Amino acid sequence: MKSVIEKLSKEKSTQWPDFFNVISQELETVEENLLVKLSAKSKLLKEIVSYIFLSGGKRFRPAICLLMAKATGGIKDKHITVSEITELIHTASLVHDDIIDSAKLRRGNETINSLWNDKISVIAGDFLFGQASVKLGELENSEIVKIYANVLSALCDGEIEQYSLLFNPSITMEDYIRKSTSKTASLFAACCKSSAILNNQDLKIIKHCNNFGLSLGIAFQIVDDILDFISNSNEIGKDACSDLKNGVITAPTLFALNSPDERAKQIRILIESRFNNHEKDFNKAIKLVFELGGCEKAKQLAISHIENAKENVSFIKDPELKGCLLTVTEAIIKKLA
Amino acid sequence: MKSVIEKLSKEKSTQWPDFFNVISQELETVEENLLVKLSAKSKLLKEIVSYIFLSGGKRFRPAICLLMAKATGGIKDKHITVSEITELIHTASLVHDDIIDSAKLRRGNETINSLWNDKISVIAGDFLFGQASVKLGELENSEIVKIYANVLSALCDGEIEQYSLLFNPSITMEDYIRKSTSKTASLFAACCKSSAILNNQDLKIIKHCNNFGLSLGIAFQIVDDILDFISNSNEIGKDACSDLKNGVITAPTLFALNSPDERAKQIRILIESRFNNHEKDFNKAIKLVFELGGCEKAKQLAISHIENAKENVSFIKDPELKGCLLTVTEAIIKKLA
């Protein structure tokens, strides 16, 4: 294990995209705190946590949090802590998601459940949630404790809703957006909102920040779901088309299912039969989703949420910071280029 | 599933032991809040949570918390919340422990991982931790947020330490006590300490409450570990001798291993060989632990911690409440009678 961690340490280069330049120093602090300052007593837990934070992750959420902090009055120490909390909760949920999805790869590296086992993954995820709680305690701000506690509940609601709706082609767009809000957007919204709260902004601005995070998060999830369809395994660092294979119905499939075209019924039947466990049936379903323009329509939906996100940062006066946040929103759609 | 829950609802009788009489009303409120007021949005999650809280549990931790609250100034609403937080964290950790131990039975009922599966158990445990966080937020008390956040970290440290030391007969008594403190006693200490803090007690009293919880918790764990040896499956509602079978070395085995008797070496060899996967070797190890007085010595160790707990409630002036807390400590040892 030690050699794997050493290899990852050498490979690691923290090259942030240009639009993170204005917060690169603070982002570096967050990175360092995650890598070396988490207080696991056990050697094994320390090793696992190092592996987790060395094996990728773009620190997108902490960056958004810091940009929003800078745009709403400046970055304080507590914003650094909120950024860390956000990344800890995100990472913990990924570790537990990988158990739930029996995933073998994450960001091109083996998952914890694959490299160790499910039991270790349960504990490692719990530990990261625990560290997030420790940092929440350090904030000494009950409002933010409440916001993040509700995110934890939302994450579980989203995850169980996804589980309840596996291989169910009757899932509605409303179900999908609600699930994506719980599973993904709630955390984006929490960090944006908290940044404004810590800068003592008024309720109107706090609401704009919250809505920016919500819209951005939903768009982020839709794009992620499209990428699952259009990328190969090397590009996304995990199995391609794994969502539909596992019965998770996302925006592209939903649009295809909602098409008036006769082929929509075929997709429905294939999903209901769980592809009869045949690769052939599964590939046919994928082909039909593409034929019915599922990915293209999903992209349009993501763009509409991005537009919504953009409107919510129009209150920011500093042109450079507003520009950075707008570039962030566009970067999400550019992942599909 | 619905019928299982209905059956458990009918069977459920909340008969608390006599020494809980002075707090029975508040304990009933805690029980009701756990059973009906947790805010899961998903139907499946609601069902699972009902199953969990209907299928047993003596609410020992909430009771201790309420008794300590009453003994240090009176029970406030926030003490009810702390009691619920304590039971939520305890229950969440059990749900995740059952994944880690691949347990089939808990309190005589099927475990979540057995009735549903490991994936659902991960989410259910996370949800309970999340609900504990929501209630921690409601307390609006940063000191208590910090105390419970540290408990969450300790639980993981204890769990991973136990995992790291499986089938390792070189584990020391110090390792065992440290692990038991992290896994069990930290939560007892947290609820006792928090009760005193919420009653604005001085540091000396808070320390006594903390130490009472720590000693009681360690004794509780030792007794639990002895019961695993001496009970049959029906009595403890789970597989008997499951600890040693799974490689978890607890107080009785430790005392036997530390004996100067030649047979200690045999136990060591049997554990190191993981019983060669043979029932016969495993039964031999159990027999040797009994022959070398492991359970009896472990009981003496538990008694010494109980004595320590008792000393720490000598500050309580009200004879009835002091009596209740002393009876609680004795009830732990009486489980071995």
XYZ file of C-alpha atoms in Angstrom:
674
model
C 0.000 0.000 0.000
C 2.796 2.367 0.944
C 4.228 2.168 -2.589
C 0.831 2.987 -4.155
C 0.564 6.108 -1.996
C 4.160 7.133 -2.814
C 3.442 6.699 -6.519
C 0.273 8.804 -6.283
C 2.150 11.476 -4.289
C 4.751 11.774 -7.053
C 2.177 11.860 -9.831
C 0.066 14.415 -8.017
C 0.178 17.834 -9.572
C -2.245 20.418 -8.321
C -2.846 22.218 -11.579
C -6.010 24.208 -11.111
C -7.814 25.653 -14.140
C -7.077 29.347 -14.857
C -10.355 30.608 -13.431
C -9.249 29.292 -10.016
C -6.158 31.557 -10.056
C -7.742 34.208 -7.829
C -8.219 31.643 -5.049
C -5.306 29.281 -5.747
C -3.488 30.066 -2.526
C -6.519 29.314 -0.347
C -7.319 26.216 -2.398
C -3.777 25.010 -1.742
C -4.386 25.418 2.003
C -7.585 23.360 1.738
C -5.669 20.691 -0.188
C -2.903 20.544 2.388
C -5.338 20.354 5.294
C -7.179 17.459 3.660
C -3.964 15.610 2.876
C -2.037 15.953 6.096
C -4.179 17.325 8.903
C -7.045 14.875 9.354
C -6.804 13.282 12.765
C -7.052 9.535 12.254
C -5.379 7.703 15.117
C -5.046 4.379 13.324
C -2.233 3.845 10.818
C -4.546 1.975 8.439
C -7.131 4.764 8.479
C -4.387 7.361 7.854
C -3.206 5.349 4.838
C -6.710 5.040 3.414
C -7.424 8.749 3.828
C -4.123 9.618 2.077
C -5.016 7.266 -0.749
C -8.463 8.840 -1.096
C -7.237 12.428 -1.315
C -4.214 11.586 -3.481
C -6.209 9.624 -6.022
C -7.806 12.557 -7.791
C -10.696 14.916 -7.377
C -10.759 18.376 -8.840
C -11.721 20.198 -5.617
C -14.470 21.839 -7.628
C -16.761 22.354 -4.642
C -14.125 23.976 -2.391
C -13.180 26.241 -5.308
C -16.789 27.385 -5.828
C -17.087 27.980 -2.103
C -13.924 30.109 -2.040
C -14.891 32.061 -5.170
C -18.281 32.838 -3.668
C -16.606 33.868 -0.411
C -14.278 36.231 -2.256
C -17.195 37.630 -4.274
C -19.334 38.292 -1.208
C -16.833 40.096 1.006
C -13.545 38.199 1.191
C -12.151 34.841 2.285
C -11.956 34.299 6.041
C -10.468 31.321 7.886
C -13.970 29.944 8.364
C -14.444 29.831 4.580
C -11.402 27.569 4.357
C -13.033 25.316 6.949
C -16.363 25.312 5.079
C -14.507 24.370 1.876
C -12.894 21.440 3.686
C -16.222 20.346 5.189
C -17.789 20.425 1.726
C -15.043 18.297 0.178
C -15.069 15.879 3.149
C -18.821 15.299 2.861
C -18.572 14.938 -0.917
C -15.711 12.447 -0.609
C -17.410 10.460 2.165
C -20.520 10.120 0.051
C -18.430 8.901 -2.911
C -16.763 6.250 -0.754
C -20.172 5.001 0.405
C -21.673 5.344 -3.117
C -18.944 3.061 -4.439
C -20.120 0.360 -2.029
C -23.730 0.926 -3.089
C -22.828 0.785 -6.796
C -20.189 -1.973 -6.356
C -17.886 0.335 -8.355
C -14.355 -0.830 -9.151
C -12.907 2.420 -10.490
C -13.175 6.051 -9.418
C -11.230 8.849 -11.097
C -9.139 6.209 -12.880
C -7.982 4.616 -9.639
C -9.239 1.566 -7.800
C -12.027 2.293 -5.328
C -11.592 1.663 -1.589
C -14.061 -1.214 -1.740
C -12.024 -2.710 -4.575
C -8.555 -2.115 -3.087
C -9.614 -3.073 0.458
C -13.243 -4.189 0.890
C -16.769 -2.998 1.643
C -16.244 -3.144 5.397
C -13.250 -0.807 5.262
C -15.198 1.491 2.929
C -18.034 1.776 5.450
C -15.592 2.839 8.174
C -13.578 5.149 5.895
C -16.738 6.972 4.757
C -17.954 7.262 8.345
C -14.576 8.641 9.351
C -14.738 11.356 6.666
C -18.282 12.285 7.740
C -16.953 12.373 11.316
C -14.095 14.697 10.340
C -16.602 16.968 8.600
C -18.553 17.079 11.880
C -15.412 17.929 13.843
C -14.760 20.864 11.508
C -18.422 21.919 11.692
C -18.010 22.042 15.464
C -14.912 24.226 15.072
C -16.948 26.791 13.097
C -19.059 27.567 16.167
C -21.915 28.669 13.916
C -25.227 26.915 14.518
C -26.777 28.137 11.274
C -24.072 26.432 9.229
C -24.234 23.278 11.349
C -27.955 23.131 10.475
C -27.336 23.707 6.756
C -24.800 20.873 6.503
C -26.816 18.528 8.724
C -29.698 18.929 6.278
C -27.306 18.164 3.420
C -26.367 14.877 5.114
C -30.045 13.923 5.326
C -30.635 15.020 1.734
C -27.736 12.904 0.468
C -29.313 9.794 2.021
C -32.777 10.680 0.753
C -31.339 11.091 -2.753
C -29.387 7.865 -2.577
C -32.314 5.796 -1.333
C -34.648 7.391 -3.866
C -32.229 6.417 -6.616
C -32.118 2.891 -5.194
C -35.939 2.695 -4.978
C -36.259 3.714 -8.623
C -33.708 1.307 -10.134
C -34.902 -0.219 -13.416
C -38.168 1.712 -13.101
C -38.906 3.392 -16.463
C -41.887 5.231 -14.948
C -39.554 7.623 -13.143
C -40.531 11.222 -13.974
C -38.372 14.233 -14.742
C -39.566 15.637 -11.417
C -38.231 12.529 -9.618
C -34.920 12.919 -11.417
C -34.508 16.605 -10.575
C -35.545 16.023 -6.961
C -33.052 13.183 -6.645
C -30.289 15.258 -8.278
C -31.047 18.146 -5.954
C -30.762 15.878 -2.907
C -27.749 13.918 -4.087
C -25.693 16.686 -5.674
C -27.089 20.210 -5.727
C -27.822 20.439 -1.985
C -24.080 20.381 -1.221
C -23.273 23.012 -3.882
C -26.063 25.197 -2.497
C -24.866 24.693 1.084
C -21.326 25.871 0.394
C -22.403 28.909 -1.655
C -24.996 29.915 0.927
C -22.587 29.402 3.835
C -19.958 31.588 2.154
C -22.422 34.473 2.013
C -23.653 33.867 5.580
C -20.091 33.971 6.932
C -19.691 37.338 5.184
C -22.830 38.644 6.923
C -24.646 39.246 3.650
C -28.352 40.078 3.675
C -31.061 37.479 3.060
C -31.541 38.443 -0.597
C -27.877 37.879 -1.454
C -27.804 34.641 0.583
C -30.765 33.416 -1.450
C -29.034 34.272 -4.729
C -25.944 32.339 -3.585
C -28.095 29.370 -2.583
C -29.920 29.402 -5.926
C -26.638 29.711 -7.828
C -25.388 26.578 -6.051
C -28.635 24.704 -6.652
C -28.759 25.453 -10.398
C -25.057 24.820 -10.833
C -25.336 21.532 -8.938
C -28.256 20.273 -11.002
C -26.452 21.194 -14.245
C -23.327 19.482 -12.899
C -25.273 16.283 -12.258
C -26.978 16.318 -15.670
C -23.604 16.804 -17.401
C -22.106 14.003 -15.324
C -24.983 11.769 -16.384
C -24.466 12.669 -20.076
C -20.721 11.982 -19.747
C -21.552 8.528 -18.445
C -23.191 7.901 -21.831
C -20.774 9.544 -24.234
C -17.347 8.863 -22.737
C -15.248 5.744 -22.735
C -13.941 4.282 -19.485
C -10.490 5.901 -19.825
C -11.924 9.376 -20.161
C -14.175 9.297 -17.113
C -11.982 7.011 -15.019
C -14.820 4.575 -14.350
C -16.915 2.108 -16.313
C -18.804 3.800 -19.181
C -22.618 3.622 -19.351
C -22.540 2.192 -15.855
C -25.639 4.143 -14.767
C -28.104 2.514 -17.129
C -26.379 -0.846 -16.750
C -27.048 -0.642 -13.007
C -30.628 0.486 -13.594
C -30.081 4.155 -12.751
C -32.259 6.161 -15.134
C -30.769 9.599 -15.783
C -31.668 12.582 -18.001
C -30.631 11.119 -21.410
C -32.665 7.930 -20.868
C -35.569 9.910 -19.414
C -35.778 12.153 -22.497
C -35.641 9.119 -24.746
C -38.362 7.405 -22.697
C -40.547 10.516 -22.940
C -40.212 10.706 -26.723
C -43.441 10.144 -28.721
C -41.400 7.896 -31.049
C -42.338 4.183 -31.049
C -38.773 3.285 -30.045
C -39.402 4.791 -26.596
C -41.563 1.780 -25.834
C -38.739 -0.542 -26.788
C -36.432 1.195 -24.315
C -39.108 0.846 -21.620
C -39.444 -2.876 -22.247
C -35.676 -3.405 -22.271
C -35.301 -1.596 -18.939
C -38.231 -3.409 -17.357
C -36.669 -6.725 -18.359
C -33.364 -5.513 -16.824
C -31.891 -6.216 -20.274
C -32.472 -9.904 -19.568
C -28.936 -9.720 -18.238
C -27.725 -9.632 -21.847
C -25.047 -7.263 -23.132
C -26.893 -7.246 -26.475
C -30.147 -5.895 -24.994
C -28.229 -3.328 -22.982
C -26.329 -2.103 -26.059
C -29.618 -1.832 -27.942
C -31.065 0.390 -25.224
C -28.003 2.650 -25.326
C -28.291 2.887 -29.123
C -31.972 3.849 -28.879
C -31.252 6.552 -26.283
C -28.776 8.102 -28.724
C -31.152 7.721 -31.704
C -33.925 9.509 -29.831
C -31.616 12.439 -29.037
C -31.573 11.788 -25.276
C -28.102 13.221 -24.741
C -28.741 16.326 -26.846
C -31.984 17.109 -25.004
C -30.294 16.510 -21.652
C -27.589 18.979 -22.673
C -30.267 21.608 -23.367
C -31.702 20.980 -19.901
C -28.248 21.431 -18.346
C -27.800 24.696 -20.297
C -31.115 26.022 -18.965
C -29.945 25.385 -15.382
C -26.606 27.044 -16.167
C -28.497 30.120 -17.413
C -30.377 30.157 -14.152
C -27.102 29.940 -12.224
C -25.676 32.864 -14.213
C -28.664 35.084 -13.417
C -28.070 34.511 -9.724
C -24.572 35.987 -9.757
C -25.586 39.213 -11.462
C -25.504 40.900 -8.032
C -21.692 40.577 -7.893
C -20.041 43.917 -8.618
C -16.371 42.919 -9.010
C -16.052 42.107 -12.729
C -13.132 39.700 -12.266
C -14.890 37.576 -9.642
C -18.202 37.640 -11.464
C -16.271 36.597 -14.575
C -14.688 33.682 -12.712
C -18.052 32.399 -11.495
C -19.534 32.720 -14.983
C -16.540 30.847 -16.413
C -17.131 28.102 -13.835
C -20.700 27.672 -15.051
C -19.542 27.500 -18.668
C -16.784 25.047 -17.794
C -19.461 22.564 -16.774
C -21.070 22.606 -20.211
C -17.644 22.602 -21.921
C -17.008 19.153 -20.417
C -19.386 17.939 -23.122
C -17.437 19.556 -25.996
C -42.246 -5.586 5.120
C -45.353 -3.764 6.307
C -46.539 -6.886 8.131
C -43.174 -7.309 9.890
C -43.391 -3.728 11.158
C -47.017 -4.192 12.266
C -46.036 -7.357 14.124
C -43.145 -5.608 15.863
C -45.436 -2.664 16.744
C -47.896 -5.007 18.452
C -45.166 -6.909 20.296
C -43.462 -3.752 21.426
C -43.840 -3.070 25.102
C -41.828 -0.297 26.592
C -41.243 -1.822 29.978
C -38.366 0.062 31.475
C -36.570 -1.345 34.537
C -37.671 0.121 37.884
C -34.651 2.347 38.264
C -35.785 4.235 35.143
C -39.108 5.171 36.819
C -37.970 8.669 37.756
C -37.361 9.497 34.101
C -39.954 7.252 32.426
C -42.024 10.111 31.049
C -39.064 11.790 29.345
C -37.809 8.425 28.102
C -41.212 7.878 26.525
C -40.868 11.202 24.697
C -37.456 10.154 23.376
C -38.945 6.837 22.235
C -41.810 8.535 20.450
C -39.539 11.038 18.728
C -37.299 8.246 17.450
C -40.241 6.192 16.245
C -42.348 8.795 14.509
C -40.559 12.076 14.099
C -37.471 11.353 12.018
C -37.718 13.175 8.732
C -37.025 10.639 5.990
C -38.643 11.698 2.747
C -38.504 8.299 1.102
C -41.071 5.642 1.992
C -38.452 2.906 2.006
C -36.212 4.835 4.383
C -39.179 5.510 6.699
C -39.948 1.788 6.759
C -36.366 0.852 7.538
C -36.103 3.405 10.333
C -39.371 2.118 11.873
C -38.056 -1.436 11.690
C -34.790 -0.418 13.359
C -36.403 1.334 16.322
C -39.164 -1.239 16.730
C -36.829 -4.211 16.755
C -35.466 -3.773 20.225
C -32.898 -1.740 22.054
C -33.133 -0.920 25.730
C -32.558 2.840 25.337
C -29.920 2.455 28.021
C -27.872 5.446 26.812
C -30.812 7.904 26.668
C -31.825 6.741 30.151
C -28.347 7.371 31.591
C -28.333 10.756 29.905
C -31.708 11.706 31.417
C -30.796 10.394 34.874
C -27.594 12.430 34.821
C -29.571 15.477 33.640
C -32.036 15.088 36.507
C -29.188 14.580 38.981
C -27.304 17.693 37.859
C -30.115 20.237 37.878
C -33.170 18.935 36.034
C -34.230 17.724 32.603
C -34.581 20.439 29.947
C -35.822 20.048 26.369
C -32.225 20.022 25.176
C -31.538 16.960 27.336
C -34.285 15.133 25.459
C -32.551 16.105 22.212
C -29.146 14.966 23.504
C -30.706 11.634 24.513
C -32.066 11.209 20.995
C -28.727 12.169 19.421
C -27.000 9.589 21.593
C -29.392 6.795 20.618
C -29.261 7.807 16.932
C -25.467 7.660 16.845
C -25.458 4.369 18.760
C -28.030 2.856 16.401
C -26.284 4.149 13.261
C -23.042 2.594 14.405
C -24.803 -0.745 15.047
C -26.293 -0.716 11.528
C -22.838 -0.130 10.049
C -21.178 -2.600 12.461
C -23.548 -5.296 11.246
C -22.212 -4.767 7.710
C -18.651 -4.890 8.990
C -19.302 -8.081 10.980
C -21.637 -9.608 8.348
C -24.070 -10.161 11.248
C -27.392 -11.875 10.577
C -29.113 -11.239 13.894
C -29.320 -8.252 16.237
C -31.479 -8.223 19.374
C -33.127 -11.419 18.138
C -34.300 -9.835 14.895
C -32.813 -9.967 11.433
C -30.276 -7.233 10.733
C -30.857 -4.611 8.009
C -28.078 -6.127 5.908
C -29.752 -9.501 6.240
C -33.364 -8.329 5.653
C -32.415 -5.900 2.857
C -28.718 -5.801 1.926
C -25.377 -4.113 2.648
C -26.110 -1.215 0.296
C -29.325 -0.301 2.104
C -27.513 -0.654 5.438
C -24.883 1.856 4.362
C -27.575 4.410 3.496
C -29.704 3.669 6.577
C -26.708 4.143 8.889
C -25.733 7.359 7.095
C -29.303 8.602 7.428
C -29.299 8.009 11.196
C -25.945 9.811 11.525
C -27.479 12.607 9.421
C -30.511 12.838 11.711
C -28.182 13.024 14.715
C -26.443 15.949 12.986
C -29.775 17.691 12.353
C -30.603 17.414 16.049
C -27.099 18.578 17.006
C -27.746 21.666 14.877
C -31.034 22.259 16.696
C -29.194 22.350 20.039
C -27.358 25.525 18.994
C -24.536 24.649 21.356
C -21.083 24.494 19.776
C -19.497 22.762 22.754
C -21.858 19.808 22.418
C -21.475 19.720 18.626
C -17.722 19.344 19.242
C -18.186 16.610 21.851
C -20.355 14.479 19.562
C -18.221 15.154 16.473
C -15.280 13.739 18.402
C -17.387 10.708 19.326
C -18.045 10.064 15.619
C -14.309 10.092 14.937
C -13.635 7.903 17.960
C -16.205 5.319 16.826
C -14.387 4.961 13.495
C -10.978 4.831 15.147
C -12.251 2.075 17.452
C -13.840 0.138 14.623
C -10.771 0.271 12.392
C -8.494 -0.598 15.293
C -10.629 -3.663 15.982
C -10.419 -4.563 12.297
C -6.623 -4.099 12.243
C -6.198 -6.403 15.218
C -8.385 -9.292 14.038
C -6.844 -12.696 14.794
C -3.827 -10.974 16.359
C -3.110 -12.628 19.735
C -0.432 -10.004 20.497
C -3.128 -7.421 21.235
C -2.499 -5.908 24.691
C -4.956 -5.010 27.450
C -4.111 -1.384 26.699
C -5.183 -1.883 23.054
C -8.414 -3.491 24.227
C -9.281 -0.720 26.684
C -8.396 1.980 24.151
C -10.565 0.320 21.516
C -13.447 -0.116 23.996
C -13.148 3.520 25.012
C -13.348 4.658 21.382
C -16.062 2.220 20.314
C -18.309 2.319 23.364
C -17.319 4.449 26.318
C -16.836 7.690 24.348
C -20.575 7.878 23.644
C -21.530 7.140 27.284
C -19.087 9.839 28.397
C -20.421 12.305 25.827
C -24.021 12.042 26.970
C -23.192 12.251 30.690
C -20.863 15.210 30.158
C -23.368 16.997 27.897
C -26.127 16.612 30.492
C -23.996 18.423 33.047
C -22.911 21.102 30.546
C -26.537 21.869 29.645
C -27.210 22.333 33.351
C -24.333 24.847 33.558
C -22.416 22.769 36.060
C -18.841 23.673 36.934
C -15.827 21.971 35.343
C -15.244 19.650 38.305
C -18.778 18.221 38.130
C -18.599 17.972 34.326
C -15.384 15.968 34.698
C -17.036 13.609 37.208
C -19.939 13.074 34.800
C -17.533 12.409 31.945
C -15.534 9.924 34.028
C -18.714 8.198 35.197
C -19.694 7.690 31.551
C -16.235 6.482 30.582
C -15.987 3.911 33.377
C -19.570 2.770 32.911
C -19.021 2.425 29.163
C -15.860 0.365 29.528
C -17.582 -1.915 32.060
C -20.562 -2.191 29.723
C -18.304 -3.300 26.861
C -16.427 -5.836 28.992
C -19.720 -7.344 30.209
C -21.010 -7.453 26.649
C -17.849 -9.284 25.635
C -18.248 -11.785 28.483
C -21.909 -12.343 27.539
C -20.773 -13.195 24.026
C -18.876 -16.111 25.602
C -21.315 -17.369 28.206
C -24.723 -16.946 26.556
C -26.452 -18.973 23.949
C -27.766 -17.377 20.768
C -31.338 -17.095 22.063
C -30.293 -15.197 25.153
C -28.250 -12.512 23.412
C -30.270 -12.380 20.212
C -27.230 -12.952 18.012
C -24.738 -15.730 17.313
C -22.912 -16.824 20.481
C -19.109 -16.623 20.659
C -19.220 -14.647 17.448
C -16.429 -12.305 18.569
C -13.674 -14.893 18.790
C -15.011 -16.723 15.754
C -14.602 -13.494 13.756
C -11.145 -12.912 15.209
C -12.156 -10.164 17.650
C -10.078 -10.694 20.788
C -11.889 -9.396 23.869
C -11.224 -9.362 27.622
C -11.887 -13.077 28.374
C -9.539 -14.248 25.615
C -6.968 -11.608 26.534
C -6.838 -12.766 30.156
C -6.500 -16.368 29.021
C -3.721 -15.405 26.588
C -1.894 -13.546 29.377
C -2.008 -16.527 31.723
C 1.357 -18.103 32.651
C -0.269 -21.516 32.064
C 1.080 -23.551 29.144
C -2.414 -23.667 27.628
C -2.176 -19.933 26.842
C 0.293 -20.805 24.085
C -2.205 -23.250 22.607
C -4.836 -20.496 22.422
C -2.320 -18.225 20.725
C -1.499 -20.874 18.114
C -5.178 -21.609 17.470
C -5.958 -17.907 16.960
C -2.927 -17.368 14.732
C -4.048 -20.272 12.550
C -7.554 -18.692 12.446
C -8.733 -22.059 13.813
C -7.771 -23.553 10.443
C -11.388 -22.780 9.597
C -12.381 -25.778 11.742
C -15.219 -25.762 14.235
C -13.198 -28.213 16.330
C -10.229 -25.867 16.728
C -12.538 -22.993 17.511
C -14.367 -24.981 20.200
C -11.037 -25.957 21.708
C -10.019 -22.303 21.971
C -13.307 -21.438 23.693
C -12.832 -24.322 26.128
C -9.295 -23.163 26.978
C -10.468 -19.573 27.589
C -12.959 -20.947 30.138
C -10.392 -23.299 31.722
C -7.938 -20.439 32.235
C -10.619 -18.352 33.965
C -10.801 -15.697 31.232
C -14.440 -14.826 31.894
C -14.021 -14.670 35.655
C -11.014 -12.354 35.399
C -12.813 -10.185 32.852
C -15.717 -9.886 35.304
C -13.312 -8.637 37.986
C -12.012 -6.038 35.524
C -15.579 -4.910 34.779
C -16.277 -4.640 38.519
C -13.217 -2.430 39.007
C -14.511 -0.038 36.331
C -17.962 -0.085 37.938
C -16.358 0.881 41.266
C -14.695 3.771 39.491
C -18.022 4.840 37.988
C -19.656 4.751 41.428
C -16.983 7.006 42.924
C -17.722 9.584 40.272
C -21.364 10.028 41.290
C -20.609 10.613 44.951
C -21.081 14.350 44.286
C -24.842 13.859 43.736
C -26.803 15.021 46.764
C -30.305 13.704 45.974
C -30.319 10.195 47.486
C -32.970 8.854 45.088
C -31.140 9.952 41.940
C -27.756 8.890 43.254
C -29.373 5.556 44.102
C -30.717 5.194 40.571
C -27.325 5.820 39.020
C -25.686 3.352 41.425
C -28.362 0.790 40.556
C -27.613 1.347 36.863
C -23.951 0.521 37.444
C -24.881 -2.627 39.350
C -27.386 -3.646 36.684
C -24.508 -3.959 34.254
C -22.729 -6.536 36.392
C -26.031 -8.296 37.189
C -26.363 -9.147 33.493
C -23.713 -11.772 34.228
C -25.667 -13.349 37.075
